[in-house]
Short mmCIF file of C-alpha atoms in Angstrom, two decimals:
data_model
loop_
_atom_site.label_atom_id
_atom_site.label_comp_id
_atom_site.label_asym_id
_atom_site.label_seq_id
_atom_site.Cartn_x
_atom_site.Cartn_y
_atom_site.Cartn_z
CA MET A 29 -0.80 13.25 -19.17
CA GLU A 30 -1.80 10.73 -21.82
CA GLN A 31 -3.89 7.79 -20.78
CA LYS A 32 -1.42 5.23 -22.11
CA ARG A 33 1.22 6.41 -19.63
CA ILE A 34 -0.83 5.60 -16.54
CA LYS A 35 0.08 2.32 -14.88
CA LEU A 36 -2.22 0.72 -12.33
CA SER A 37 -1.17 -1.26 -9.29
CA VAL A 38 -2.87 -2.89 -6.30
CA LEU A 39 -2.58 -2.43 -2.55
CA ASP A 40 -4.53 -5.22 -0.87
CA GLN A 41 -5.17 -5.43 2.87
CA SER A 42 -6.78 -8.90 2.87
CA PRO A 43 -10.11 -7.68 4.31
CA ILE A 44 -12.22 -10.24 6.16
CA ASN A 45 -15.75 -9.46 5.10
CA LYS A 46 -18.76 -10.26 7.25
CA ASN A 47 -19.52 -14.00 7.42
CA LYS A 48 -16.08 -14.79 5.96
CA THR A 49 -12.98 -16.29 7.61
CA ALA A 50 -9.36 -15.16 7.56
CA SER A 51 -8.47 -18.15 5.38
CA GLU A 52 -11.13 -17.11 2.88
CA ALA A 53 -9.80 -13.54 2.90
CA LEU A 54 -6.29 -14.76 2.11
CA MET A 55 -7.62 -16.99 -0.67
CA GLU A 56 -9.36 -13.92 -2.11
CA THR A 57 -6.10 -11.97 -1.97
CA THR A 58 -4.43 -14.82 -3.87
CA GLN A 59 -7.17 -14.89 -6.53
CA LEU A 60 -6.95 -11.12 -6.89
CA ALA A 61 -3.17 -11.29 -7.37
CA GLU A 62 -3.60 -13.97 -10.04
CA LEU A 63 -6.24 -11.90 -11.84
CA THR A 64 -4.33 -8.61 -11.78
CA ASP A 65 -1.20 -10.44 -12.94
CA ARG A 66 -3.10 -11.66 -16.02
CA LEU A 67 -4.67 -8.24 -16.59
CA GLY A 68 -1.34 -6.41 -16.74
CA TYR A 69 -1.20 -4.51 -13.44
CA THR A 70 2.30 -3.32 -12.50
CA ARG A 71 2.65 -4.32 -8.84
CA PHE A 72 0.67 -5.98 -6.06
CA TRP A 73 1.42 -4.93 -2.50
CA VAL A 74 0.12 -6.36 0.76
CA SER A 75 -0.04 -4.53 4.07
CA GLU A 76 1.03 -5.07 7.67
CA HIS A 77 -1.69 -4.57 10.27
CA HIS A 78 -1.89 -5.83 13.83
CA ASN A 79 -4.68 -6.22 16.36
CA ALA A 80 -7.25 -5.59 13.59
CA GLU A 81 -9.98 -8.22 13.53
CA SER A 82 -11.18 -7.45 9.99
CA LEU A 83 -7.76 -7.56 8.26
CA ALA A 84 -5.89 -10.83 7.74
CA GLY A 85 -2.59 -9.30 6.59
CA THR A 86 -0.24 -9.34 9.57
CA SER A 87 2.96 -10.67 7.95
CA PRO A 88 3.51 -9.32 4.44
CA GLU A 89 6.89 -11.05 4.06
CA ILE A 90 5.15 -14.44 4.37
CA LEU A 91 2.26 -13.50 2.10
CA ILE A 92 4.63 -12.09 -0.54
CA ALA A 93 6.33 -15.49 -0.92
CA HIS A 94 2.97 -17.17 -1.42
CA LEU A 95 1.70 -14.60 -3.93
CA ALA A 96 4.90 -14.51 -5.95
CA ASN A 97 4.60 -18.28 -6.33
CA HIS A 98 1.06 -17.88 -7.70
CA THR A 99 1.93 -15.14 -10.23
CA LYS A 100 4.32 -14.77 -13.14
CA HIS A 101 4.92 -11.15 -14.10
CA ILE A 102 3.47 -8.67 -11.62
CA ARG A 103 5.84 -7.24 -9.00
CA ILE A 104 4.95 -8.41 -5.49
CA GLY A 105 5.78 -6.39 -2.41
CA SER A 106 4.91 -4.87 0.93
CA GLY A 107 2.77 -1.80 1.39
CA GLY A 108 4.38 -1.85 3.75
CA ILE A 109 6.79 -3.45 6.15
CA MET A 110 6.41 -1.31 9.28
CA LEU A 111 10.12 -1.21 9.99
CA PRO A 112 10.08 -0.03 13.63
CA ASN A 113 8.28 -3.28 14.49
CA HIS A 114 11.25 -5.31 13.25
CA SER A 115 14.98 -5.81 13.20
CA ALA A 116 16.61 -4.25 10.14
CA LEU A 117 18.90 -7.28 9.84
CA LYS A 118 16.01 -9.75 9.88
CA MET A 119 14.05 -7.75 7.29
CA SER A 120 17.20 -7.60 5.13
CA GLU A 121 17.45 -11.38 5.32
CA ASN A 122 13.74 -11.86 4.60
CA PHE A 123 13.73 -9.65 1.52
CA ARG A 124 17.04 -10.94 0.22
CA LEU A 125 15.59 -14.43 0.41
CA LEU A 126 12.46 -13.29 -1.42
CA GLU A 127 14.58 -11.55 -4.07
CA ALA A 128 16.71 -14.71 -4.45
CA LEU A 129 13.54 -16.75 -5.03
CA TYR A 130 11.92 -14.23 -7.39
CA PRO A 131 14.66 -12.02 -8.91
CA ASN A 132 13.63 -8.54 -10.04
CA ARG A 133 10.02 -9.02 -8.90
CA ILE A 134 10.18 -8.00 -5.23
CA ASP A 135 9.28 -4.56 -3.84
CA MET A 136 10.00 -3.59 -0.26
CA GLY A 137 7.61 -0.81 0.65
CA ILE A 138 8.62 0.54 4.07
CA GLY A 139 6.49 2.40 6.58
CA ARG A 140 7.36 4.26 9.76
CA ALA A 141 4.02 3.91 11.56
CA PRO A 142 3.43 0.71 13.54
CA GLY A 143 0.29 -0.32 11.66
CA THR A 144 -1.51 -0.63 14.98
CA ASP A 145 -2.03 1.02 18.36
CA ARG A 146 0.83 1.98 20.67
CA LEU A 147 0.24 -0.88 23.13
CA THR A 148 0.37 -3.53 20.39
CA ALA A 149 3.42 -1.85 18.87
CA SER A 150 5.23 -1.98 22.21
CA LEU A 151 4.61 -5.73 22.34
CA LEU A 152 5.76 -6.26 18.75
CA ASN A 153 9.04 -4.51 19.56
CA PRO A 154 9.57 -3.73 23.25
CA SER A 155 12.63 -1.60 22.38
CA ASN A 156 10.69 0.64 19.97
CA ARG A 157 11.10 4.25 21.15
CA PHE A 158 8.96 5.67 18.31
CA ASP A 159 11.93 7.89 17.48
CA GLU A 160 12.56 9.23 13.97
CA GLN A 161 16.32 8.89 14.30
CA ASP A 162 15.94 5.19 15.13
CA PHE A 163 13.95 4.75 11.92
CA ILE A 164 16.58 6.60 9.88
CA GLN A 165 19.30 4.38 11.37
CA GLN A 166 17.28 1.32 10.36
CA LEU A 167 17.17 2.62 6.78
CA TYR A 168 20.96 3.05 6.82
CA ASP A 169 21.28 -0.50 8.16
CA LEU A 170 19.03 -1.87 5.41
CA ASP A 171 21.07 -0.12 2.74
CA ASN A 172 24.34 -1.44 4.11
CA PHE A 173 23.06 -4.99 4.54
CA PHE A 174 21.57 -5.07 1.03
CA HIS A 175 24.85 -3.86 -0.48
CA ASP A 176 27.21 -6.00 1.63
CA ALA A 177 28.91 -2.96 3.14
CA ASP A 178 32.33 -3.72 4.55
CA GLY A 179 33.39 -0.51 6.24
CA LYS A 180 36.32 -0.71 8.60
CA ASP A 181 35.40 -0.79 12.29
CA THR A 182 31.68 -1.15 11.52
CA VAL A 183 29.24 -3.90 12.43
CA TYR A 184 28.71 -4.53 8.70
CA ARG A 185 32.18 -6.05 8.41
CA LYS A 186 31.31 -8.73 10.96
CA VAL A 187 27.62 -9.24 10.25
CA LYS A 188 26.15 -9.92 6.81
CA ALA A 189 22.58 -10.39 5.58
CA TYR A 190 22.42 -13.67 3.70
CA PRO A 191 21.78 -15.01 1.16
CA SER A 192 24.19 -12.81 -0.76
CA ILE A 193 22.67 -12.10 -4.19
CA PRO A 194 23.44 -9.79 -7.13
CA THR A 195 20.11 -7.93 -7.12
CA VAL A 196 18.41 -5.71 -4.53
CA PRO A 197 14.68 -5.50 -3.78
CA HIS A 198 13.21 -2.25 -5.07
CA ARG A 199 12.71 -0.11 -1.96
CA TRP A 200 9.88 2.38 -1.55
CA LEU A 201 9.15 4.64 1.38
CA LEU A 202 5.47 5.04 2.19
CA THR A 203 4.23 8.39 3.37
CA SER A 204 1.13 10.36 4.27
CA SER A 205 3.22 13.26 5.57
CA GLY A 206 6.09 15.42 4.36
CA GLU A 207 8.66 13.93 6.75
CA SER A 208 8.95 10.54 5.07
CA GLY A 209 9.03 12.25 1.68
CA THR A 210 12.12 14.16 2.81
CA ILE A 211 13.71 10.95 4.07
CA ALA A 212 12.98 9.14 0.78
CA ALA A 213 14.63 11.96 -1.16
CA HIS A 214 17.70 11.80 1.09
CA PHE A 215 18.14 8.04 0.67
CA GLY A 216 17.37 8.02 -3.04
CA MET A 217 14.35 5.76 -2.57
CA ALA A 218 11.05 5.63 -4.45
CA LEU A 219 8.06 7.27 -2.75
CA SER A 220 4.45 6.12 -2.46
CA TYR A 221 1.97 8.71 -1.20
CA ALA A 222 -1.09 7.46 0.72
CA GLN A 223 -3.94 9.64 -0.54
CA PHE A 224 -6.22 7.04 1.08
CA ILE A 225 -4.89 8.14 4.48
CA ASN A 226 -4.29 11.87 3.98
CA PRO A 227 -5.99 13.48 0.97
CA TYR A 228 -4.24 16.82 1.43
CA LEU A 229 -0.80 18.17 0.51
CA GLY A 230 0.24 15.01 -1.37
CA ALA A 231 1.03 16.79 -4.64
CA ASP A 232 3.25 19.29 -2.80
CA ILE A 233 5.00 16.49 -0.92
CA ILE A 234 5.82 14.63 -4.13
CA LYS A 235 6.98 17.86 -5.77
CA ALA A 236 9.35 18.54 -2.85
CA TYR A 237 10.55 14.93 -2.96
CA ARG A 238 11.49 15.30 -6.63
CA LYS A 239 13.23 18.62 -6.02
CA ASN A 240 15.35 17.25 -3.15
CA PHE A 241 15.97 13.77 -4.57
CA ARG A 242 19.55 12.50 -4.29
CA PRO A 243 20.38 9.68 -6.74
CA SER A 244 21.37 6.41 -5.07
CA GLU A 245 23.09 3.25 -6.20
CA ASP A 246 19.70 1.65 -6.83
CA LEU A 247 17.62 4.59 -8.11
CA LYS A 248 19.06 7.31 -10.33
CA THR A 249 15.91 9.40 -10.82
CA PRO A 250 12.92 10.01 -8.53
CA GLN A 251 10.00 7.59 -8.76
CA ALA A 252 6.61 8.15 -7.14
CA ASN A 253 3.07 6.83 -7.13
CA VAL A 254 -0.15 7.61 -5.29
CA ALA A 255 -2.53 5.18 -3.55
CA ILE A 256 -6.28 5.72 -3.16
CA PHE A 257 -9.42 3.80 -2.19
CA ALA A 258 -11.20 3.03 -5.46
CA PHE A 259 -14.25 1.09 -6.59
CA CYS A 260 -15.79 0.91 -10.06
CA ASN A 261 -19.04 -0.63 -11.28
CA GLU A 262 -21.43 0.02 -14.16
CA ASP A 263 -24.41 0.05 -11.76
CA GLU A 264 -24.74 3.40 -9.97
CA GLU A 265 -26.72 1.77 -7.16
CA VAL A 266 -23.92 -0.71 -6.48
CA VAL A 267 -21.47 2.20 -6.39
CA ARG A 268 -23.71 4.17 -4.01
CA LYS A 269 -24.00 1.27 -1.57
CA GLN A 270 -20.28 0.60 -1.56
CA GLN A 271 -19.59 4.29 -0.96
CA ALA A 272 -22.00 4.21 1.99
CA VAL A 273 -20.19 1.23 3.49
CA MET A 274 -16.84 2.99 3.06
CA ASP A 275 -18.25 6.18 4.62
CA TYR A 276 -19.26 4.14 7.64
CA ARG A 277 -15.86 2.40 7.90
CA PHE A 278 -14.15 5.77 8.30
CA ILE A 279 -16.65 6.89 10.95
CA GLN A 280 -16.32 3.52 12.66
CA LEU A 281 -12.60 4.12 13.05
CA GLU A 282 -13.08 7.69 14.24
CA ARG A 283 -15.58 6.51 16.85
CA GLY A 284 -12.87 4.21 18.17
CA GLY A 285 -14.79 1.09 17.24
CA GLY A 286 -12.09 -0.63 15.20
CA LEU A 287 -13.07 -2.08 11.83
CA ALA A 288 -15.73 -4.70 12.54
CA PRO A 289 -17.00 -6.09 9.19
CA VAL A 290 -20.39 -4.79 8.08
CA LEU A 291 -22.80 -5.18 5.18
CA TYR A 292 -24.79 -2.38 3.59
CA GLU A 293 -27.96 -3.60 5.29
CA ASP A 294 -26.25 -3.13 8.66
CA ILE A 295 -25.57 0.56 8.09
CA GLU A 296 -28.12 1.84 5.56
CA ASN A 297 -30.11 3.61 8.30
CA MET A 298 -27.12 4.53 10.44
CA PRO A 299 -27.68 7.85 12.24
CA TYR A 300 -24.79 10.33 11.98
CA SER A 301 -24.22 13.52 13.92
CA GLU A 302 -23.72 16.80 12.06
CA PHE A 303 -20.02 16.57 12.80
CA GLU A 304 -19.88 13.03 11.39
CA LEU A 305 -21.70 14.13 8.23
CA GLN A 306 -18.98 16.74 7.75
CA ARG A 307 -16.33 14.09 8.35
CA ILE A 308 -17.92 11.90 5.67
CA LYS A 309 -17.53 14.76 3.17
CA VAL A 310 -13.89 15.21 4.16
CA ASN A 311 -13.13 11.48 4.03
CA ARG A 312 -14.55 11.13 0.53
CA ALA A 313 -11.42 12.88 -0.72
CA ARG A 314 -9.67 9.62 0.20
CA THR A 315 -11.81 7.66 -2.26
CA ILE A 316 -12.94 7.47 -5.86
CA PHE A 317 -16.08 5.36 -6.16
CA ALA A 318 -17.71 5.77 -9.57
CA THR A 319 -19.05 4.32 -12.79
CA PRO A 320 -16.44 3.63 -15.50
CA GLU A 321 -16.40 6.92 -17.43
CA VAL A 322 -16.43 9.05 -14.28
CA MET A 323 -13.77 6.83 -12.69
CA LYS A 324 -11.49 7.12 -15.71
CA GLU A 325 -11.73 10.90 -15.73
CA LYS A 326 -11.05 11.15 -12.00
CA LEU A 327 -8.04 8.81 -12.08
CA ILE A 328 -6.50 10.67 -15.01
CA GLY A 329 -7.04 13.90 -13.08
CA LEU A 330 -5.40 12.40 -9.98
CA ALA A 331 -2.34 11.35 -11.99
CA GLU A 332 -2.10 14.85 -13.48
CA ASP A 333 -2.47 16.52 -10.07
CA TYR A 334 0.36 14.43 -8.65
CA GLN A 335 2.38 14.34 -11.88
CA VAL A 336 2.79 10.57 -11.53
CA ASP A 337 2.34 7.78 -14.04
CA GLU A 338 1.23 5.11 -11.54
CA ILE A 339 -1.82 4.83 -9.29
CA MET A 340 -2.23 2.15 -6.62
CA LEU A 341 -5.81 1.06 -6.00
CA VAL A 342 -7.17 -0.15 -2.66
CA THR A 343 -10.56 -1.75 -3.22
CA TYR A 344 -13.17 -2.95 -0.73
CA ALA A 345 -16.50 -4.50 -1.71
CA GLU A 346 -19.17 -6.49 0.06
CA LYS A 347 -19.03 -9.12 -2.69
CA PHE A 348 -15.70 -10.51 -3.81
CA GLU A 349 -16.91 -10.75 -7.40
CA ASP A 350 -17.57 -6.98 -7.35
CA ARG A 351 -14.03 -6.41 -6.12
CA LEU A 352 -12.63 -8.51 -8.98
CA HIS A 353 -14.92 -6.83 -11.51
CA SER A 354 -13.75 -3.37 -10.45
CA TYR A 355 -10.17 -4.28 -11.31
CA GLU A 356 -11.31 -5.82 -14.60
CA LEU A 357 -13.12 -2.63 -15.59
CA LEU A 358 -10.11 -0.47 -14.76
CA ALA A 359 -7.74 -2.71 -16.69
CA GLU A 360 -9.98 -2.41 -19.72
CA MET A 361 -10.33 1.39 -19.38
CA PHE A 362 -6.60 1.96 -19.15
CA GLN A 363 -5.71 -0.70 -21.73
CA LEU A 364 -3.42 -2.65 -19.47
CA GLY A 365 -1.79 -5.79 -20.77
CA ARG A 366 1.42 -7.68 -21.02
#
């Protein structure tokens, strides 16, 4: 795959770094969206997480409106809306309103997981049965509401999602497993594979998605991308420290300790068990932290492995300026631009 064909996009989770506030984290997300818009990135997605003290992104549909107003060209969307937490009608209304405000710039990335623990999920939507068929029905509802379905003896004849507009948000299904890939193929939706969650089987899942894809009214041919934790810096020591912090974040989650913000100095002498050292090796497949030339080679290889032309980057850094600089370096390496 030639370098010029690779598009880069952003998945931002509005991380609240140590000694920072949620407001500061959201301001950083806004500045990052403005920068990547100028640099020529393709899309900028924000996530939905709940009961997570170190992540400020709880309501992507609200943040999308703000970010779209602060950018001009880049597509803005959710990565994702965790649909079982919500009413399909209300999400149809929210994203139709966003699409009406910013035509042909809105992506609706949809996830099946709750983006939180089961207790919190049950409070977000007390009727959530965590049932796959319920999720599939919600996807049917979204499709019908977005296209003003008017079938006889159906609820869609009596209930409409307004405002009624001529365009439809571009819908993506997010997956880290084969099940959602199969569902995306059935509905004729785009597919985003979360390598940053599950570093295994992704290429096979995307291959199966393409094979089973059924064209839809909104998408005639399969479309896929892959998302990965990534950090780039010219200084190998900066890269090493950021990798160490990311290693700890994964272990922190696996220990059941949530995601409390940390600095490198907090974890540089952290003791790990033999099992945790093995887990660190496994988890590094979810990341690419490297100097520019190594990073470029690895990202090109990732695109070739998945046979995709778009990679979504999720970047954490202790210093916000390092986070911005990583995206600047990547834009320069892959010759992005408007």
